[in-house]
PDB file of C-alpha atoms in Angstrom:
ATOM      1  CA  MET A   3       0.000   0.000   0.000  1.00  0.00           C
ATOM      2  CA  ASP A   4       1.484   3.324  -1.094  1.00  0.00           C
ATOM      3  CA  SER A   5      -1.375   5.642  -0.125  1.00  0.00           C
ATOM      4  CA  THR A   6      -4.259   5.824   2.333  1.00  0.00           C
ATOM      5  CA  TRP A   7      -6.810   8.318   3.633  1.00  0.00           C
ATOM      6  CA  ILE A   8      -8.643   8.774   6.921  1.00  0.00           C
ATOM      7  CA  ASN A   9     -11.438  10.961   8.292  1.00  0.00           C
ATOM      8  CA  ALA A  10     -10.618  12.867  11.486  1.00  0.00           C
ATOM      9  CA  PRO A  11     -13.782  13.529  13.537  1.00  0.00           C
ATOM     10  CA  ALA A  12     -14.330  16.637  15.647  1.00  0.00           C
ATOM     11  CA  LYS A  13     -15.251  16.375  19.313  1.00  0.00           C
ATOM     12  CA  ILE A  14     -17.509  18.264  21.671  1.00  0.00           C
ATOM     13  CA  ASN A  15     -17.401  18.359  25.479  1.00  0.00           C
ATOM     14  CA  ILE A  16     -20.800  17.271  26.757  1.00  0.00           C
ATOM     15  CA  GLY A  17     -19.511  18.036  30.234  1.00  0.00           C
ATOM     16  CA  LEU A  18     -16.347  19.806  31.378  1.00  0.00           C
ATOM     17  CA  ASP A  19     -15.189  20.340  34.940  1.00  0.00           C
ATOM     18  CA  VAL A  20     -11.832  21.544  36.273  1.00  0.00           C
ATOM     19  CA  LEU A  21     -10.999  20.115  39.677  1.00  0.00           C
ATOM     20  CA  ARG A  22      -7.801  21.914  40.599  1.00  0.00           C
ATOM     21  CA  ARG A  23      -4.630  23.514  39.344  1.00  0.00           C
ATOM     22  CA  ARG A  24      -1.559  21.359  39.871  1.00  0.00           C
ATOM     23  CA  GLU A  25       1.820  22.599  41.019  1.00  0.00           C
ATOM     24  CA  ASP A  26       3.236  22.018  37.523  1.00  0.00           C
ATOM     25  CA  GLY A  27       0.704  24.491  36.087  1.00  0.00           C
ATOM     26  CA  TYR A  28      -1.546  21.909  34.463  1.00  0.00           C
ATOM     27  CA  HIS A  29      -5.210  21.630  35.425  1.00  0.00           C
ATOM     28  CA  GLU A  30      -6.879  18.404  36.505  1.00  0.00           C
ATOM     29  CA  VAL A  31     -10.089  17.936  34.564  1.00  0.00           C
ATOM     30  CA  LYS A  32     -13.126  15.687  34.438  1.00  0.00           C
ATOM     31  CA  MET A  33     -14.721  15.791  31.001  1.00  0.00           C
ATOM     32  CA  ILE A  34     -17.203  13.840  28.920  1.00  0.00           C
ATOM     33  CA  MET A  35     -15.907  13.746  25.360  1.00  0.00           C
ATOM     34  CA  GLN A  36     -18.016  12.904  22.320  1.00  0.00           C
ATOM     35  CA  SER A  37     -17.028  12.522  18.676  1.00  0.00           C
ATOM     36  CA  ILE A  38     -19.391  13.978  16.065  1.00  0.00           C
ATOM     37  CA  ARG A  39     -19.773  13.594  12.308  1.00  0.00           C
ATOM     38  CA  LEU A  40     -17.844  16.662  11.279  1.00  0.00           C
ATOM     39  CA  PHE A  41     -14.553  15.637   9.722  1.00  0.00           C
ATOM     40  CA  ASP A  42     -11.207  16.762   8.410  1.00  0.00           C
ATOM     41  CA  ARG A  43      -9.652  14.377   5.894  1.00  0.00           C
ATOM     42  CA  LEU A  44      -6.010  13.359   5.625  1.00  0.00           C
ATOM     43  CA  THR A  45      -4.453  11.633   2.618  1.00  0.00           C
ATOM     44  CA  LEU A  46      -1.026  10.065   3.177  1.00  0.00           C
ATOM     45  CA  THR A  47       1.176   8.971   0.274  1.00  0.00           C
ATOM     46  CA  LYS A  48       4.638   7.437   0.343  1.00  0.00           C
ATOM     47  CA  SER A  49       7.189   9.459  -1.593  1.00  0.00           C
ATOM     48  CA  ASP A  50      10.709   8.941  -2.949  1.00  0.00           C
ATOM     49  CA  THR A  51      11.587  12.466  -1.822  1.00  0.00           C
ATOM     50  CA  PRO A  52      12.948  12.294   1.755  1.00  0.00           C
ATOM     51  CA  GLY A  53      11.141  14.116   4.544  1.00  0.00           C
ATOM     52  CA  ILE A  54       7.588  15.077   5.404  1.00  0.00           C
ATOM     53  CA  HIS A  55       5.708  17.252   2.938  1.00  0.00           C
ATOM     54  CA  LEU A  56       2.473  18.644   4.395  1.00  0.00           C
ATOM     55  CA  SER A  57      -0.050  20.669   2.378  1.00  0.00           C
ATOM     56  CA  THR A  58      -3.480  22.006   3.369  1.00  0.00           C
ATOM     57  CA  ASN A  59      -6.490  23.678   1.791  1.00  0.00           C
ATOM     58  CA  LEU A  60      -6.122  26.649   4.180  1.00  0.00           C
ATOM     59  CA  HIS A  61      -3.273  29.008   3.328  1.00  0.00           C
ATOM     60  CA  PHE A  62      -2.815  30.273   6.878  1.00  0.00           C
ATOM     61  CA  LEU A  63      -2.115  26.905   8.488  1.00  0.00           C
ATOM     62  CA  PRO A  64       1.545  26.031   9.158  1.00  0.00           C
ATOM     63  CA  VAL A  65       2.960  23.101   7.197  1.00  0.00           C
ATOM     64  CA  ASP A  66       6.051  22.497   9.318  1.00  0.00           C
ATOM     65  CA  GLN A  67       6.879  21.628  12.939  1.00  0.00           C
ATOM     66  CA  ASP A  68       4.269  24.138  14.097  1.00  0.00           C
ATOM     67  CA  ASN A  69       1.551  21.779  12.845  1.00  0.00           C
ATOM     68  CA  LEU A  70       0.638  18.812  15.062  1.00  0.00           C
ATOM     69  CA  VAL A  71       0.128  16.609  12.001  1.00  0.00           C
ATOM     70  CA  TYR A  72       3.739  17.173  10.964  1.00  0.00           C
ATOM     71  CA  ARG A  73       5.002  16.468  14.488  1.00  0.00           C
ATOM     72  CA  SER A  74       2.939  13.300  14.845  1.00  0.00           C
ATOM     73  CA  ALA A  75       4.300  11.974  11.550  1.00  0.00           C
ATOM     74  CA  GLN A  76       7.845  12.902  12.556  1.00  0.00           C
ATOM     75  CA  LEU A  77       7.466  11.106  15.882  1.00  0.00           C
ATOM     76  CA  LEU A  78       6.646   7.786  14.215  1.00  0.00           C
ATOM     77  CA  MET A  79       9.123   8.192  11.358  1.00  0.00           C
ATOM     78  CA  ASP A  80      11.949   8.805  13.835  1.00  0.00           C
ATOM     79  CA  GLU A  81      11.010   5.959  16.174  1.00  0.00           C
ATOM     80  CA  PHE A  82      10.603   3.363  13.434  1.00  0.00           C
ATOM     81  CA  GLN A  83      13.405   4.745  11.233  1.00  0.00           C
ATOM     82  CA  ILE A  84      11.091   5.054   8.253  1.00  0.00           C
ATOM     83  CA  SER A  85      13.111   5.804   5.135  1.00  0.00           C
ATOM     84  CA  GLY A  86      11.825   7.679   2.115  1.00  0.00           C
ATOM     85  CA  GLY A  87       9.364  10.526   2.293  1.00  0.00           C
ATOM     86  CA  LEU A  88       5.732  11.095   3.180  1.00  0.00           C
ATOM     87  CA  ASP A  89       3.281  13.453   1.486  1.00  0.00           C
ATOM     88  CA  ILE A  90       0.321  14.493   3.652  1.00  0.00           C
ATOM     89  CA  GLN A  91      -2.668  16.409   2.320  1.00  0.00           C
ATOM     90  CA  LEU A  92      -4.866  17.894   5.055  1.00  0.00           C
ATOM     91  CA  ASP A  93      -8.351  18.943   3.974  1.00  0.00           C
ATOM     92  CA  LYS A  94      -9.744  21.067   6.815  1.00  0.00           C
ATOM     93  CA  ARG A  95     -13.492  21.177   7.459  1.00  0.00           C
ATOM     94  CA  ILE A  96     -13.530  21.478  11.254  1.00  0.00           C
ATOM     95  CA  PRO A  97     -13.353  25.185  12.180  1.00  0.00           C
ATOM     96  CA  VAL A  98      -9.915  26.251  13.376  1.00  0.00           C
ATOM     97  CA  ALA A  99      -9.454  27.279  17.038  1.00  0.00           C
ATOM     98  CA  ALA A 100     -12.998  26.232  17.832  1.00  0.00           C
ATOM     99  CA  GLY A 101     -12.671  24.126  20.990  1.00  0.00           C
ATOM    100  CA  MET A 102     -13.385  20.991  18.922  1.00  0.00           C
ATOM    101  CA  ALA A 103      -9.909  19.378  19.018  1.00  0.00           C
ATOM    102  CA  GLY A 104      -9.330  19.982  15.308  1.00  0.00           C
ATOM    103  CA  GLY A 105      -5.534  19.933  15.561  1.00  0.00           C
ATOM    104  CA  SER A 106      -5.506  17.001  17.963  1.00  0.00           C
ATOM    105  CA  THR A 107      -7.836  14.846  15.880  1.00  0.00           C
ATOM    106  CA  ASP A 108      -5.731  15.528  12.784  1.00  0.00           C
ATOM    107  CA  ALA A 109      -2.574  14.420  14.614  1.00  0.00           C
ATOM    108  CA  ALA A 110      -4.314  11.354  16.045  1.00  0.00           C
ATOM    109  CA  SER A 111      -5.663  10.375  12.634  1.00  0.00           C
ATOM    110  CA  CYS A 112      -2.254  10.847  11.056  1.00  0.00           C
ATOM    111  CA  MET A 113      -0.805   8.374  13.552  1.00  0.00           C
ATOM    112  CA  LEU A 114      -3.615   5.879  12.905  1.00  0.00           C
ATOM    113  CA  ALA A 115      -3.102   6.166   9.138  1.00  0.00           C
ATOM    114  CA  MET A 116       0.668   5.787   9.390  1.00  0.00           C
ATOM    115  CA  ASN A 117       0.215   2.693  11.534  1.00  0.00           C
ATOM    116  CA  ASP A 118      -1.674   1.125   8.615  1.00  0.00           C
ATOM    117  CA  LEU A 119       0.410   2.596   5.794  1.00  0.00           C
ATOM    118  CA  TYR A 120       3.703   1.320   7.204  1.00  0.00           C
ATOM    119  CA  ASP A 121       2.271  -1.780   8.928  1.00  0.00           C
ATOM    120  CA  LEU A 122       3.727  -0.713  12.291  1.00  0.00           C
ATOM    121  CA  GLY A 123       1.537  -3.109  14.271  1.00  0.00           C
ATOM    122  CA  LEU A 124       0.765  -0.689  17.101  1.00  0.00           C
ATOM    123  CA  SER A 125      -2.403  -1.059  19.163  1.00  0.00           C
ATOM    124  CA  LYS A 126      -4.582   1.950  19.915  1.00  0.00           C
ATOM    125  CA  LYS A 127      -3.255   1.908  23.475  1.00  0.00           C
ATOM    126  CA  GLN A 128       0.329   2.024  22.194  1.00  0.00           C
ATOM    127  CA  LEU A 129      -0.525   4.893  19.848  1.00  0.00           C
ATOM    128  CA  MET A 130      -2.230   6.759  22.688  1.00  0.00           C
ATOM    129  CA  LYS A 131       0.900   6.423  24.837  1.00  0.00           C
ATOM    130  CA  ARG A 132       2.909   8.078  22.067  1.00  0.00           C
ATOM    131  CA  GLY A 133       0.265  10.677  21.226  1.00  0.00           C
ATOM    132  CA  VAL A 134       0.088  12.140  24.734  1.00  0.00           C
ATOM    133  CA  LYS A 135       3.664  13.366  24.256  1.00  0.00           C
ATOM    134  CA  LEU A 136       2.289  15.841  21.714  1.00  0.00           C
ATOM    135  CA  GLY A 137      -0.973  16.862  23.366  1.00  0.00           C
ATOM    136  CA  ALA A 138      -3.394  15.846  26.118  1.00  0.00           C
ATOM    137  CA  ASP A 139      -6.374  15.539  23.730  1.00  0.00           C
ATOM    138  CA  ILE A 140      -4.616  13.251  21.246  1.00  0.00           C
ATOM    139  CA  PRO A 141      -5.152   9.978  23.178  1.00  0.00           C
ATOM    140  CA  TYR A 142      -8.913  10.630  23.213  1.00  0.00           C
ATOM    141  CA  CYS A 143      -8.888  11.459  19.512  1.00  0.00           C
ATOM    142  CA  ILE A 144      -7.258   8.079  18.862  1.00  0.00           C
ATOM    143  CA  LEU A 145      -9.894   6.331  21.019  1.00  0.00           C
ATOM    144  CA  LYS A 146     -12.908   8.343  19.684  1.00  0.00           C
ATOM    145  CA  GLY A 147     -16.544   7.772  20.625  1.00  0.00           C
ATOM    146  CA  THR A 148     -17.869   8.593  24.110  1.00  0.00           C
ATOM    147  CA  ALA A 149     -15.332   8.732  26.920  1.00  0.00           C
ATOM    148  CA  LEU A 150     -14.562  10.167  30.342  1.00  0.00           C
ATOM    149  CA  SER A 151     -11.321  12.125  30.346  1.00  0.00           C
ATOM    150  CA  GLU A 152      -9.500  12.751  33.628  1.00  0.00           C
ATOM    151  CA  GLY A 153      -6.081  13.823  34.897  1.00  0.00           C
ATOM    152  CA  ILE A 154      -4.822  16.438  32.421  1.00  0.00           C
ATOM    153  CA  GLY A 155      -6.922  14.690  29.787  1.00  0.00           C
ATOM    154  CA  GLU A 156      -4.788  11.600  29.320  1.00  0.00           C
ATOM    155  CA  LYS A 157      -6.710   9.225  31.636  1.00  0.00           C
ATOM    156  CA  LEU A 158      -9.519   7.808  29.541  1.00  0.00           C
ATOM    157  CA  SER A 159     -12.348   5.388  30.201  1.00  0.00           C
ATOM    158  CA  THR A 160     -15.091   4.408  27.777  1.00  0.00           C
ATOM    159  CA  LEU A 161     -18.617   5.523  28.688  1.00  0.00           C
ATOM    160  CA  PRO A 162     -22.040   4.267  27.603  1.00  0.00           C
ATOM    161  CA  GLN A 163     -22.907   5.810  24.271  1.00  0.00           C
ATOM    162  CA  THR A 164     -24.628   9.176  24.306  1.00  0.00           C
ATOM    163  CA  PRO A 165     -28.323   8.626  23.460  1.00  0.00           C
ATOM    164  CA  ASP A 166     -29.118   9.143  19.778  1.00  0.00           C
ATOM    165  CA  CYS A 167     -29.644  12.801  18.983  1.00  0.00           C
ATOM    166  CA  TYR A 168     -28.991  15.560  16.470  1.00  0.00           C
ATOM    167  CA  ILE A 169     -26.273  18.140  17.014  1.00  0.00           C
ATOM    168  CA  LEU A 170     -26.255  21.758  15.888  1.00  0.00           C
ATOM    169  CA  ILE A 171     -22.826  23.409  15.811  1.00  0.00           C
ATOM    170  CA  ALA A 172     -22.404  27.184  15.764  1.00  0.00           C
ATOM    171  CA  LYS A 173     -19.038  28.941  15.857  1.00  0.00           C
ATOM    172  CA  PRO A 174     -18.966  32.740  15.943  1.00  0.00           C
ATOM    173  CA  GLY A 175     -16.125  34.454  14.121  1.00  0.00           C
ATOM    174  CA  ILE A 176     -14.105  35.225  17.249  1.00  0.00           C
ATOM    175  CA  HIS A 177     -10.871  33.819  18.666  1.00  0.00           C
ATOM    176  CA  VAL A 178     -10.614  32.463  22.200  1.00  0.00           C
ATOM    177  CA  SER A 179      -7.253  31.867  23.849  1.00  0.00           C
ATOM    178  CA  THR A 180      -7.356  28.598  25.799  1.00  0.00           C
ATOM    179  CA  ARG A 181      -4.399  29.779  27.880  1.00  0.00           C
ATOM    180  CA  LEU A 182      -6.216  33.014  28.746  1.00  0.00           C
ATOM    181  CA  VAL A 183      -9.361  31.123  29.753  1.00  0.00           C
ATOM    182  CA  TYR A 184      -7.549  28.727  32.078  1.00  0.00           C
ATOM    183  CA  SER A 185      -5.396  31.479  33.577  1.00  0.00           C
ATOM    184  CA  ASN A 186      -8.556  33.444  34.476  1.00  0.00           C
ATOM    185  CA  LEU A 187     -10.478  30.489  35.861  1.00  0.00           C
ATOM    186  CA  VAL A 188     -11.336  30.928  39.540  1.00  0.00           C
ATOM    187  CA  LEU A 189     -11.559  27.740  41.579  1.00  0.00           C
ATOM    188  CA  ASP A 190     -12.865  28.399  45.082  1.00  0.00           C
ATOM    189  CA  GLU A 191     -15.784  27.463  47.306  1.00  0.00           C
ATOM    190  CA  ASN A 192     -18.128  29.676  45.251  1.00  0.00           C
ATOM    191  CA  THR A 193     -17.271  28.141  41.884  1.00  0.00           C
ATOM    192  CA  PRO A 194     -20.252  26.224  40.395  1.00  0.00           C
ATOM    193  CA  HIS A 195     -19.155  22.783  39.185  1.00  0.00           C
ATOM    194  CA  PRO A 196     -21.145  20.692  36.693  1.00  0.00           C
ATOM    195  CA  ASP A 197     -22.424  17.344  37.942  1.00  0.00           C
ATOM    196  CA  ILE A 198     -20.466  15.036  35.651  1.00  0.00           C
ATOM    197  CA  ASP A 199     -21.503  11.905  37.585  1.00  0.00           C
ATOM    198  CA  ARG A 200     -25.194  12.782  37.162  1.00  0.00           C
ATOM    199  CA  MET A 201     -24.621  13.150  33.433  1.00  0.00           C
ATOM    200  CA  ILE A 202     -22.946   9.738  33.246  1.00  0.00           C
ATOM    201  CA  THR A 203     -25.922   8.200  35.107  1.00  0.00           C
ATOM    202  CA  ALA A 204     -28.294   9.738  32.550  1.00  0.00           C
ATOM    203  CA  MET A 205     -26.198   8.250  29.752  1.00  0.00           C
ATOM    204  CA  LYS A 206     -26.317   4.802  31.374  1.00  0.00           C
ATOM    205  CA  HIS A 207     -30.116   5.091  31.503  1.00  0.00           C
ATOM    206  CA  LYS A 208     -30.232   6.435  27.915  1.00  0.00           C
ATOM    207  CA  ASP A 209     -32.151   9.453  29.236  1.00  0.00           C
ATOM    208  CA  LEU A 210     -31.401  12.244  26.776  1.00  0.00           C
ATOM    209  CA  ARG A 211     -33.587  14.829  28.500  1.00  0.00           C
ATOM    210  CA  ASP A 212     -31.995  14.297  31.912  1.00  0.00           C
ATOM    211  CA  LEU A 213     -28.551  14.454  30.310  1.00  0.00           C
ATOM    212  CA  CYS A 214     -29.395  17.747  28.632  1.00  0.00           C
ATOM    213  CA  ALA A 215     -30.831  19.150  31.859  1.00  0.00           C
ATOM    214  CA  HIS A 216     -27.421  18.765  33.507  1.00  0.00           C
ATOM    215  CA  LEU A 217     -25.042  19.882  30.760  1.00  0.00           C
ATOM    216  CA  GLY A 218     -22.238  21.975  32.207  1.00  0.00           C
ATOM    217  CA  ASN A 219     -18.909  23.527  31.280  1.00  0.00           C
ATOM    218  CA  ILE A 220     -17.037  25.340  34.026  1.00  0.00           C
ATOM    219  CA  LEU A 221     -15.043  27.315  31.452  1.00  0.00           C
ATOM    220  CA  GLU A 222     -18.190  29.214  30.469  1.00  0.00           C
ATOM    221  CA  THR A 223     -17.688  31.221  33.680  1.00  0.00           C
ATOM    222  CA  VAL A 224     -14.624  32.768  32.018  1.00  0.00           C
ATOM    223  CA  THR A 225     -15.311  32.757  28.282  1.00  0.00           C
ATOM    224  CA  ILE A 226     -18.893  34.062  28.235  1.00  0.00           C
ATOM    225  CA  PRO A 227     -18.121  37.319  30.121  1.00  0.00           C
ATOM    226  CA  PHE A 228     -15.390  38.005  27.528  1.00  0.00           C
ATOM    227  CA  HIS A 229     -17.623  36.955  24.616  1.00  0.00           C
ATOM    228  CA  PRO A 230     -21.360  37.393  25.337  1.00  0.00           C
ATOM    229  CA  GLU A 231     -22.115  36.213  21.779  1.00  0.00           C
ATOM    230  CA  ILE A 232     -21.680  32.682  23.109  1.00  0.00           C
ATOM    231  CA  ASP A 233     -24.578  33.119  25.520  1.00  0.00           C
ATOM    232  CA  GLU A 234     -26.721  34.613  22.733  1.00  0.00           C
ATOM    233  CA  ILE A 235     -26.134  31.528  20.594  1.00  0.00           C
ATOM    234  CA  LYS A 236     -27.063  29.241  23.488  1.00  0.00           C
ATOM    235  CA  LYS A 237     -30.292  31.165  24.084  1.00  0.00           C
ATOM    236  CA  CYS A 238     -31.136  31.055  20.382  1.00  0.00           C
ATOM    237  CA  MET A 239     -30.745  27.276  20.288  1.00  0.00           C
ATOM    238  CA  LEU A 240     -32.787  26.752  23.455  1.00  0.00           C
ATOM    239  CA  GLU A 241     -35.542  29.059  22.243  1.00  0.00           C
ATOM    240  CA  HIS A 242     -35.838  27.077  19.023  1.00  0.00           C
ATOM    241  CA  GLY A 243     -36.040  23.509  20.201  1.00  0.00           C
ATOM    242  CA  ALA A 244     -32.722  22.442  21.727  1.00  0.00           C
ATOM    243  CA  LEU A 245     -33.038  20.150  24.737  1.00  0.00           C
ATOM    244  CA  GLY A 246     -29.733  21.563  25.939  1.00  0.00           C
ATOM    245  CA  SER A 247     -26.953  23.839  24.729  1.00  0.00           C
ATOM    246  CA  LEU A 248     -23.351  24.277  25.854  1.00  0.00           C
ATOM    247  CA  MET A 249     -20.035  25.794  24.894  1.00  0.00           C
ATOM    248  CA  SER A 250     -17.478  23.185  23.812  1.00  0.00           C
ATOM    249  CA  GLY A 251     -14.021  23.255  25.385  1.00  0.00           C
ATOM    250  CA  SER A 252     -12.769  26.775  26.048  1.00  0.00           C
ATOM    251  CA  GLY A 253     -14.930  28.039  23.182  1.00  0.00           C
ATOM    252  CA  PRO A 254     -16.076  29.749  21.163  1.00  0.00           C
ATOM    253  CA  THR A 255     -18.077  26.905  19.550  1.00  0.00           C
ATOM    254  CA  VAL A 256     -21.560  26.255  20.939  1.00  0.00           C
ATOM    255  CA  PHE A 257     -23.554  23.091  20.335  1.00  0.00           C
ATOM    256  CA  GLY A 258     -27.210  22.291  20.799  1.00  0.00           C
ATOM    257  CA  ILE A 259     -28.701  18.819  21.326  1.00  0.00           C
ATOM    258  CA  PHE A 260     -32.005  18.049  19.603  1.00  0.00           C
ATOM    259  CA  ASP A 261     -34.293  15.022  19.480  1.00  0.00           C
ATOM    260  CA  ASP A 262     -35.829  16.111  16.173  1.00  0.00           C
ATOM    261  CA  PRO A 263     -33.869  16.831  12.958  1.00  0.00           C
ATOM    262  CA  ASP A 264     -36.373  19.404  11.705  1.00  0.00           C
ATOM    263  CA  ARG A 265     -36.032  21.430  14.903  1.00  0.00           C
ATOM    264  CA  ALA A 266     -32.256  21.291  14.546  1.00  0.00           C
ATOM    265  CA  LYS A 267     -32.478  22.601  10.974  1.00  0.00           C
ATOM    266  CA  TYR A 268     -34.889  25.363  12.018  1.00  0.00           C
ATOM    267  CA  ALA A 269     -32.591  26.431  14.853  1.00  0.00           C
ATOM    268  CA  LYS A 270     -29.704  26.408  12.376  1.00  0.00           C
ATOM    269  CA  GLU A 271     -31.467  29.027  10.260  1.00  0.00           C
ATOM    270  CA  LYS A 272     -32.245  31.112  13.339  1.00  0.00           C
ATOM    271  CA  CYS A 273     -28.585  31.052  14.378  1.00  0.00           C
ATOM    272  CA  ARG A 274     -27.717  32.350  10.911  1.00  0.00           C
ATOM    273  CA  GLU A 275     -29.961  35.355  11.570  1.00  0.00           C
ATOM    274  CA  LEU A 276     -27.982  36.431  14.630  1.00  0.00           C
ATOM    275  CA  PRO A 277     -26.282  39.839  14.233  1.00  0.00           C
ATOM    276  CA  PHE A 278     -22.820  38.282  14.040  1.00  0.00           C
ATOM    277  CA  LYS A 279     -21.517  35.752  11.545  1.00  0.00           C
ATOM    278  CA  CYS A 280     -21.529  32.099  12.591  1.00  0.00           C
ATOM    279  CA  PHE A 281     -20.351  28.900  10.974  1.00  0.00           C
ATOM    280  CA  VAL A 282     -23.343  26.574  11.467  1.00  0.00           C
ATOM    281  CA  PHE A 283     -23.601  22.855  10.817  1.00  0.00           C
ATOM    282  CA  THR A 284     -26.100  20.127  11.700  1.00  0.00           C
ATOM    283  CA  THR A 285     -24.907  16.584  12.251  1.00  0.00           C
ATOM    284  CA  ASP A 286     -25.175  13.604  14.586  1.00  0.00           C
ATOM    285  CA  LEU A 287     -22.899  11.495  16.753  1.00  0.00           C
ATOM    286  CA  TYR A 288     -19.869   9.530  15.598  1.00  0.00           C
ATOM    287  CA  ARG A 289     -19.923   6.047  17.084  1.00  0.00           C
TER     288      ARG A 289
END
């Protein structure tokens, strides 16, 4: 096999809590991660020209060591002493800097594709152990599906599947600095924490409405005051049929959960009418 391709699914955080800040500066988290059917696509082709040659459909993305895809390919090429070259075409569809693990899922998918292309024989667990060296979200993006993420994001356990539903994604045209959000997060006795365990119980019982009633993301306490557009999007979704709505990650993407596809499509059009430009997309879960 000289060439292969792979879809890299986006993720949303159905629940996100931060437990404490560690002495090393990292934050301990407790998050419910869910893959959705919004994909980037990577095409990998062996080449006679030595080195990694990365190209993308977005001119502003780096195509060198500043791109996680490049670094993930380099990690495996160095370890397994892969000779020859590798051409990687990255077709981006997941919004950039959206809180949807776009860069991490691309790196994870690159590692999965290289494992097949070069017949490396690595298990997912072995790939995850390597991926965490590049980013805390990469192990989850190798695992995919529905999972509880703990520690700094590297401790993963599979959860019961999220009940079937329709997802509306809306990303306003603003940039959110993850570092800024975490550095401004206040963790004290007055900080409201989402009930992640209650959400997991709802998932075990396949109770979509109870799950949506307890959605929570502690990072909203920081991001929404900086960017009130996020709250406006949430209200728009809830007013037009969403069972629940939440910011994903550190933002600015907002998602709504619907039990009816027509309501999701109607809410999509209403989000487009908001007085600020949004990327909007309706989809469902990636199993």
